[in-house]
XYZ file of C-alpha atoms in Angstrom:
557
model
C 90.509 129.130 131.787
C 92.593 131.728 133.239
C 95.104 133.865 131.713
C 97.277 134.510 134.327
C 97.392 130.583 135.093
C 99.193 130.306 131.808
C 96.949 128.128 130.060
C 94.741 130.491 128.186
C 91.542 132.115 127.781
C 88.332 132.430 125.511
C 86.285 135.412 125.578
C 83.023 134.123 124.550
C 81.278 131.623 126.061
C 78.841 129.471 123.352
C 75.525 127.785 125.601
C 73.331 130.435 126.910
C 75.096 133.992 125.274
C 74.072 132.557 121.648
C 71.108 135.053 121.468
C 73.341 137.677 122.912
C 76.213 137.617 121.091
C 74.648 136.473 117.087
C 76.238 139.815 115.670
C 79.646 139.418 117.418
C 79.281 135.731 115.735
C 78.588 137.140 112.593
C 82.500 137.903 112.671
C 84.043 135.721 115.139
C 83.711 132.517 116.307
C 85.821 133.631 119.673
C 88.714 135.569 121.122
C 91.900 133.784 122.674
C 94.265 134.794 124.738
C 97.246 132.569 125.223
C 100.185 132.675 127.399
C 103.645 130.388 127.696
C 103.835 128.897 130.667
C 107.458 127.292 131.510
C 106.466 124.307 132.751
C 103.296 123.685 131.145
C 104.627 125.590 127.927
C 101.021 127.152 126.089
C 98.550 124.468 126.613
C 94.672 124.887 126.861
C 93.206 121.486 127.238
C 90.318 121.776 124.521
C 92.151 124.066 122.350
C 95.907 122.223 121.899
C 95.880 123.052 118.446
C 95.161 126.894 119.042
C 97.082 127.132 121.875
C 100.424 125.480 119.437
C 99.500 127.854 116.247
C 99.762 131.011 118.359
C 103.316 131.400 118.922
C 106.152 130.718 116.628
C 108.646 128.056 117.376
C 111.795 128.563 118.912
C 113.602 128.669 115.287
C 111.630 131.879 114.296
C 113.533 134.476 117.226
C 110.368 136.699 117.006
C 111.258 139.660 119.454
C 109.184 142.157 119.488
C 105.803 142.112 117.478
C 104.483 139.651 115.584
C 101.686 138.612 113.575
C 100.555 135.897 111.522
C 97.817 133.162 110.608
C 96.633 130.226 110.758
C 94.546 127.831 109.625
C 93.012 124.566 111.509
C 89.984 121.830 111.605
C 86.895 121.478 113.395
C 86.724 119.899 115.756
C 84.783 116.146 115.716
C 81.186 116.588 117.006
C 80.817 120.312 116.739
C 78.197 121.729 115.366
C 78.591 122.028 111.140
C 77.779 125.581 110.157
C 74.263 125.796 108.331
C 75.769 126.838 104.694
C 72.273 126.533 102.877
C 70.840 128.838 105.410
C 73.551 131.127 105.061
C 72.549 134.283 102.904
C 76.147 135.223 103.215
C 77.538 132.420 101.468
C 75.074 133.150 98.878
C 76.352 136.125 98.055
C 79.866 136.410 98.588
C 82.902 135.126 96.302
C 83.597 131.344 96.996
C 86.900 132.511 98.027
C 85.036 134.830 100.504
C 83.111 132.399 101.753
C 82.489 131.059 105.524
C 84.513 127.557 106.021
C 82.315 124.761 106.319
C 85.440 122.435 108.496
C 87.996 125.232 109.464
C 88.712 127.794 111.182
C 91.295 131.007 110.622
C 93.253 131.877 113.561
C 94.780 135.288 113.175
C 97.548 135.810 115.941
C 99.325 139.535 117.276
C 102.485 137.914 119.268
C 104.707 139.785 121.924
C 108.285 138.711 123.085
C 109.860 141.427 125.112
C 112.230 140.909 128.350
C 110.945 140.971 131.474
C 113.049 140.309 134.560
C 109.792 139.308 136.801
C 109.691 136.009 134.415
C 110.922 133.382 135.239
C 112.317 132.570 131.829
C 113.235 136.264 131.219
C 110.691 137.668 128.499
C 106.883 138.157 128.475
C 105.704 135.773 125.746
C 101.271 136.192 124.953
C 99.226 136.240 121.488
C 96.295 137.417 121.234
C 93.819 135.354 118.385
C 91.166 136.475 116.943
C 89.212 132.822 115.240
C 86.855 133.181 112.590
C 85.957 131.626 109.868
C 85.618 134.386 107.519
C 89.184 134.895 105.580
C 89.523 138.452 106.570
C 93.111 138.346 106.519
C 93.715 142.080 106.014
C 90.870 143.368 108.237
C 91.720 141.119 111.383
C 95.143 141.807 111.130
C 94.374 145.762 111.239
C 91.211 145.186 114.077
C 94.619 142.933 115.752
C 96.779 146.250 115.625
C 94.325 148.987 117.223
C 93.480 146.443 120.179
C 96.755 144.295 121.221
C 98.343 147.460 122.259
C 95.538 147.608 124.635
C 95.001 144.988 125.148
C 98.834 143.801 126.461
C 98.896 147.257 128.956
C 95.456 147.098 130.304
C 94.319 142.959 129.695
C 90.805 141.851 130.252
C 88.934 144.740 130.972
C 90.409 146.460 127.561
C 89.165 142.803 125.828
C 86.017 142.966 127.103
C 85.030 145.992 125.808
C 86.085 145.277 122.241
C 84.189 142.408 121.817
C 81.151 144.611 123.212
C 82.346 147.153 120.354
C 81.956 144.047 117.600
C 78.950 143.197 119.175
C 77.249 146.340 117.793
C 78.583 146.010 114.460
C 76.170 145.392 111.570
C 76.823 141.872 109.963
C 79.149 141.300 106.962
C 76.780 141.767 103.758
C 78.388 141.357 100.100
C 78.845 144.472 98.472
C 77.670 146.771 101.462
C 80.166 149.588 102.488
C 80.520 149.075 106.417
C 81.905 151.478 109.148
C 83.281 149.401 112.425
C 83.791 151.453 115.344
C 86.130 150.099 117.652
C 88.565 151.762 120.439
C 87.767 155.146 119.070
C 89.150 154.529 115.400
C 86.589 153.640 112.792
C 87.113 151.298 109.840
C 85.335 151.375 106.513
C 85.552 148.201 104.974
C 83.669 147.252 102.099
C 82.707 143.297 101.796
C 83.280 141.838 98.003
C 80.296 140.320 96.068
C 80.472 137.413 93.924
C 78.811 140.094 90.971
C 81.705 142.148 91.429
C 83.723 142.564 88.315
C 86.541 140.263 88.653
C 90.030 142.869 89.301
C 88.167 145.998 89.423
C 88.201 148.682 92.146
C 85.403 148.396 94.804
C 83.617 151.762 95.077
C 83.744 153.386 98.579
C 81.126 155.436 100.193
C 81.373 157.884 101.910
C 80.943 158.029 105.791
C 78.166 158.986 107.704
C 77.903 160.633 111.308
C 81.535 159.644 111.897
C 84.679 161.304 112.081
C 87.490 160.461 109.503
C 87.366 156.526 109.188
C 90.383 154.411 108.617
C 89.830 153.039 104.885
C 91.301 149.747 104.431
C 91.505 149.342 100.666
C 91.037 145.158 100.882
C 89.925 142.861 104.063
C 91.404 140.046 102.546
C 93.781 140.575 99.858
C 97.980 139.567 100.219
C 100.641 142.027 98.924
C 101.654 139.306 95.851
C 104.259 141.161 95.009
C 105.921 141.592 98.795
C 105.307 137.723 99.254
C 106.603 136.939 95.440
C 109.477 139.302 94.988
C 111.956 136.514 95.976
C 110.703 133.765 93.689
C 109.654 136.324 90.788
C 110.925 134.432 88.372
C 109.337 131.436 89.094
C 105.185 132.787 89.786
C 104.707 130.799 86.531
C 105.421 127.510 88.292
C 103.714 128.786 91.220
C 100.763 129.370 89.280
C 100.316 126.077 88.016
C 100.919 124.087 90.967
C 98.331 125.582 92.748
C 95.985 125.521 90.085
C 96.471 121.730 89.861
C 96.359 121.404 93.301
C 99.283 120.165 94.387
C 101.276 119.220 97.325
C 103.689 122.089 98.076
C 105.648 122.968 101.445
C 106.409 126.470 101.825
C 109.899 126.685 104.188
C 109.992 130.150 105.951
C 112.030 131.778 108.426
C 109.118 132.810 110.504
C 105.477 132.297 110.831
C 105.030 135.827 109.153
C 105.943 134.720 106.052
C 105.190 131.289 105.586
C 101.690 132.717 106.453
C 102.015 135.417 104.216
C 103.354 133.389 101.209
C 100.931 130.320 101.359
C 97.549 132.796 101.959
C 99.304 134.854 98.508
C 99.429 131.261 96.978
C 95.733 130.458 97.476
C 95.074 133.722 96.129
C 96.940 133.390 92.852
C 94.101 131.631 91.021
C 91.830 133.865 91.683
C 88.530 133.918 91.396
C 89.388 130.406 90.942
C 88.578 128.710 94.424
C 91.800 127.007 96.182
C 90.115 123.429 96.872
C 92.483 121.433 98.381
C 93.810 121.948 102.230
C 96.113 124.481 103.372
C 98.178 125.447 106.657
C 99.560 129.305 106.396
C 101.619 127.898 109.594
C 101.923 124.190 110.113
C 104.022 122.842 113.337
C 105.010 119.344 114.708
C 101.689 119.789 117.188
C 99.407 120.085 114.637
C 97.322 117.208 114.899
C 97.501 116.380 111.367
C 101.429 116.425 111.173
C 101.208 112.134 111.161
C 98.489 112.913 108.375
C 100.550 114.473 106.274
C 104.529 113.532 106.833
C 103.466 109.999 106.561
C 105.643 108.053 104.137
C 103.783 104.936 103.621
C 101.606 106.761 100.636
C 102.004 109.822 98.218
C 101.679 113.189 99.937
C 98.410 114.381 100.192
C 97.030 117.811 97.975
C 98.118 120.714 100.479
C 100.149 123.434 101.107
C 102.015 123.616 104.255
C 103.523 126.733 105.738
C 106.375 125.918 107.624
C 109.346 127.303 109.793
C 111.004 124.718 111.749
C 113.747 123.081 110.336
C 113.031 119.519 111.689
C 110.815 119.731 108.906
C 113.515 120.021 106.308
C 114.367 116.450 106.607
C 111.026 114.939 107.418
C 109.187 116.915 103.610
C 112.891 116.356 101.800
C 110.857 113.863 99.856
C 107.697 115.957 99.203
C 107.539 117.164 94.733
C 107.709 120.743 95.231
C 109.573 122.971 97.913
C 109.751 126.305 98.029
C 112.716 127.620 100.589
C 112.322 131.602 101.570
C 115.311 132.740 103.615
C 117.712 131.060 105.762
C 117.391 128.297 108.090
C 119.921 128.357 110.982
C 120.861 124.196 111.994
C 123.304 125.138 114.351
C 125.704 122.244 113.469
C 122.799 119.850 113.839
C 124.311 116.151 112.328
C 120.638 114.857 112.031
C 119.525 117.479 109.179
C 123.007 116.924 107.742
C 121.717 114.992 104.481
C 118.914 118.037 104.165
C 121.997 120.581 103.663
C 121.358 120.540 99.831
C 118.073 121.810 100.270
C 118.649 124.980 102.471
C 119.466 127.620 100.274
C 116.378 129.876 98.894
C 114.829 128.684 95.987
C 112.023 126.393 94.189
C 113.036 122.727 94.395
C 110.627 120.852 91.751
C 110.824 118.209 89.226
C 107.209 119.824 87.593
C 107.980 120.957 84.017
C 105.490 124.074 83.216
C 103.006 123.364 80.586
C 102.903 127.378 79.505
C 105.859 129.084 78.602
C 107.056 132.086 80.862
C 106.004 135.347 80.390
C 109.007 137.435 80.090
C 107.478 140.741 80.049
C 105.898 140.453 82.844
C 109.664 139.631 84.952
C 110.788 142.257 82.878
C 108.145 144.850 83.971
C 108.452 143.849 87.288
C 112.533 143.543 87.583
C 112.345 147.294 86.229
C 110.303 148.340 88.441
C 112.894 147.077 91.273
C 115.551 149.061 90.006
C 113.217 152.177 89.589
C 111.955 151.917 93.297
C 108.219 151.111 91.541
C 105.892 151.325 95.243
C 105.236 147.792 96.342
C 101.301 148.152 95.671
C 101.814 148.963 92.369
C 103.910 145.847 91.769
C 101.762 144.003 93.465
C 98.564 145.748 91.506
C 100.506 144.791 88.068
C 101.157 141.077 89.371
C 97.757 140.351 90.514
C 96.392 141.518 87.273
C 98.554 139.289 85.112
C 97.261 136.278 87.556
C 94.175 137.313 87.414
C 93.702 137.288 83.465
C 95.797 133.852 83.423
C 93.468 132.616 85.333
C 90.325 133.622 83.437
C 91.579 132.699 80.029
C 91.517 129.073 81.506
C 88.407 129.679 83.250
C 86.608 131.103 80.294
C 86.226 128.078 78.230
C 85.232 125.542 80.983
C 82.677 127.867 82.298
C 81.428 128.421 78.604
C 81.164 124.761 78.094
C 79.367 124.174 81.370
C 76.787 126.667 80.239
C 76.269 124.401 77.162
C 75.579 121.778 79.656
C 72.177 123.819 80.987
C 68.844 122.881 79.778
C 67.132 125.661 77.182
C 64.504 127.060 79.564
C 61.776 126.643 77.192
C 62.269 122.953 78.310
C 61.051 124.126 81.900
C 56.759 123.093 82.239
C 54.934 123.358 85.308
C 53.967 119.574 84.903
C 57.272 118.588 85.034
C 59.577 117.950 87.054
C 63.176 120.618 86.055
C 65.323 118.746 82.729
C 68.360 117.663 83.802
C 72.067 119.130 83.530
C 73.723 117.210 80.726
C 77.126 115.776 82.163
C 80.433 116.392 81.676
C 82.566 115.368 78.705
C 86.286 116.050 79.160
C 86.350 115.342 75.316
C 83.639 117.363 74.154
C 85.224 120.099 75.910
C 88.555 119.687 74.514
C 87.432 119.316 71.124
C 85.869 123.373 71.888
C 89.578 124.627 72.317
C 90.186 124.575 69.203
C 87.553 127.751 68.278
C 87.350 128.849 72.075
C 89.957 128.322 73.800
C 92.333 130.057 76.030
C 94.077 131.533 73.465
C 91.289 134.006 72.327
C 92.199 136.057 75.569
C 95.952 135.385 76.577
C 99.019 135.794 74.559
C 101.021 133.003 76.683
C 101.252 129.478 74.280
C 102.216 126.254 75.755
C 100.782 122.661 75.934
C 96.870 124.454 77.505
C 95.370 120.891 76.483
C 97.490 119.379 78.817
C 97.220 121.791 81.836
C 93.459 120.800 81.330
C 93.833 117.166 81.337
C 95.922 117.552 84.708
C 93.663 119.618 85.972
C 90.483 117.389 85.590
C 91.970 114.892 87.924
C 92.758 117.660 91.083
C 90.592 118.652 93.880
C 90.366 122.511 92.076
C 88.261 120.953 89.119
C 86.123 118.726 91.719
C 85.054 121.705 93.756
C 84.786 124.349 91.003
C 82.201 122.075 88.941
C 80.683 120.777 92.303
C 80.075 124.638 93.061
C 79.047 125.026 89.458
C 76.576 122.451 88.720
C 74.751 123.113 92.563
C 74.147 126.871 91.045
C 72.863 125.657 87.747
C 70.877 122.886 89.648
C 69.803 125.973 91.859
C 68.525 127.916 88.890
C 66.507 125.537 87.328
C 65.047 125.174 90.259
C 64.001 128.938 90.070
C 62.912 128.763 87.051
C 60.684 125.990 87.707
C 59.082 127.624 90.677
C 58.675 130.505 88.593
C 56.776 129.086 85.984
C 54.653 126.773 87.942
C 53.393 130.369 89.959
C 53.022 131.786 86.249
C 51.304 128.502 85.507
C 47.174 128.422 85.971
C 47.373 126.426 89.111
C 43.528 126.366 90.311
C 42.266 126.253 86.537
C 43.986 122.635 86.604
C 42.408 121.354 89.772
C 38.974 121.831 88.800
C 39.342 118.436 87.090
C 41.435 116.881 89.341
C 40.865 114.499 92.164
C 41.410 115.174 95.598
C 43.726 112.770 95.789
C 46.071 114.746 92.926
C 45.366 117.807 94.279
C 46.392 117.449 97.689
C 50.113 115.603 96.078
C 50.571 118.857 93.980
C 50.091 120.910 96.905
C 52.776 119.037 98.526
C 54.614 119.148 96.444
C 54.727 123.022 95.944
C 55.167 123.581 99.726
C 57.928 121.348 99.335
C 59.572 123.399 97.184
C 58.885 126.427 98.326
C 60.626 125.245 101.653
C 63.809 123.881 99.670
C 63.653 127.564 97.954
C 63.802 129.417 101.665
C 66.511 127.180 102.445
C 68.792 127.544 99.737
C 67.671 131.180 99.708
C 67.060 131.191 96.049
C 66.559 134.112 94.188
C 63.153 134.247 92.514
C 60.861 136.577 91.156
C 58.857 139.000 93.620
C 56.241 137.583 95.201
C 56.876 134.296 93.862
C 56.841 132.403 96.799
C 53.818 134.477 98.420
C 51.094 133.652 94.816
C 52.431 129.889 95.462
C 51.800 129.846 99.576
C 48.548 132.057 98.942
C 47.595 129.543 95.765
C 48.118 126.504 98.392
C 46.146 128.294 101.315
C 43.510 128.720 98.543
C 43.122 124.951 98.128
C 43.904 124.024 101.418
C 40.264 126.162 102.630
C 38.049 123.872 99.107
C 39.447 120.622 101.092
C 37.514 118.451 103.742
C 38.626 118.680 107.095
C 40.266 115.186 107.163
C 43.045 116.593 103.912
C 43.812 119.373 105.001
C 44.726 117.531 108.068
C 47.012 115.001 105.980
C 48.957 117.924 104.266
C 49.742 119.513 107.467
C 51.118 116.241 108.548
C 52.940 116.108 105.325
C 50.934 112.881 104.132
C 52.012 110.888 101.037
C 53.701 111.964 97.406
C 51.672 110.054 94.800
C 53.576 110.672 91.240
C 50.621 111.245 89.598
C 51.763 114.774 89.953
C 55.087 114.942 88.438
C 56.323 118.395 89.903
């Protein structure tokens, strides 16, 4: 695909160059160039979603340079990301893990008058596609490379891609220096072991000129995004926590994408497990799925800019209107004019009382011209503490479902995690509920009951159950490692010994696939045991073990 033909260009081929571009691929999936063609529009046959999402719609009036983000599903039939083998996802916070079935697109769009073009305007977008939700990092990267690209085009991008291919991979907990086009971006990749809300410790740059420090790679400016709806922050937090269908009507894709991403991050460190689209258009492949009137709206947060949607989504339960929309006297929208003014339109009654102290503090900050980053820090701290107060009782109860460590023995399968009981959890709130850490009053129990029906609870529970199961597997392997395995084999039949070896090898392989965190040398010791026993067995049994053989229930390991 040639960028000069107005259809687009992908600057990374997937087949034979996988090895060469391995480090590039740990950051980006590809770099796209999308050009508007008067006859074709923005059309790439295979990547039409990327094309349509890469341009502001005609109502946005985005002259000059515009940046925004979008998110789209992975195409059917594409090789899925093997998260079980992804060390990055093991150590990253859940909200920053690589997506399994979605990509993020980070756009730098330029529209300027150009008399040499038939339409009268130069319109082109540079798009970075990645599985990583590093919004601030990739938009900062685009601010460096896009202006140069629009002047020099393809040769510039080839150089940039080669530079990115020299970057170290993103490792949670590390501070990295990322050189590109004569600038060094210094970032810190957050780790799941970081204290929530804590300030990252920056390392000094080594052997580089003064680096450009990015204080965050992913956090949006919450105050900037919510300033026009500050008094409704409590409503928005509850709607996002409960995974309610939510439409953000904004004047531009920049505003819509920033606000949607801010909403999703407002329940951090809890992961938002519903779908969300920072910028959504009528050309999106899920348009019909999300706009059908034959069933209830799906659990999704949509950022939109086209006035066409005003009528389409007028029956949705929760709508946030930001800025003004110009309808130019469109008669088909007459019945929807009552929702054009800025504000929140919802029948949701908050479970918790509004924090008036926070609102007064932020409004006073506006009067005193307090810097936006300080206002944002105040708001982020408030939302973090609110989410933590909500989630700590759940974490505490979940921990009580974990079997005692002394119940893990080498000769039996790991004990099972007790099932989650909503009623049992609710009974713990009187003495261990959110009131211990939050001053907010209200119907906390009602909020929990509705949360249990949401995708966010399902996602949180599945993730925690998986972590606990892996912890049990790790404990079991360590107990097996410390057991006298050779002594156990002395009075056992060859069949029992073979079955033990097979099961230990299966557990070791599973531990490797899942990247389990184990004490030093556990895997090495177990593999030494396997090799020692193998050498003592007849060749036919060694062959049976190598071909995986059968597994007899006589050994319950």
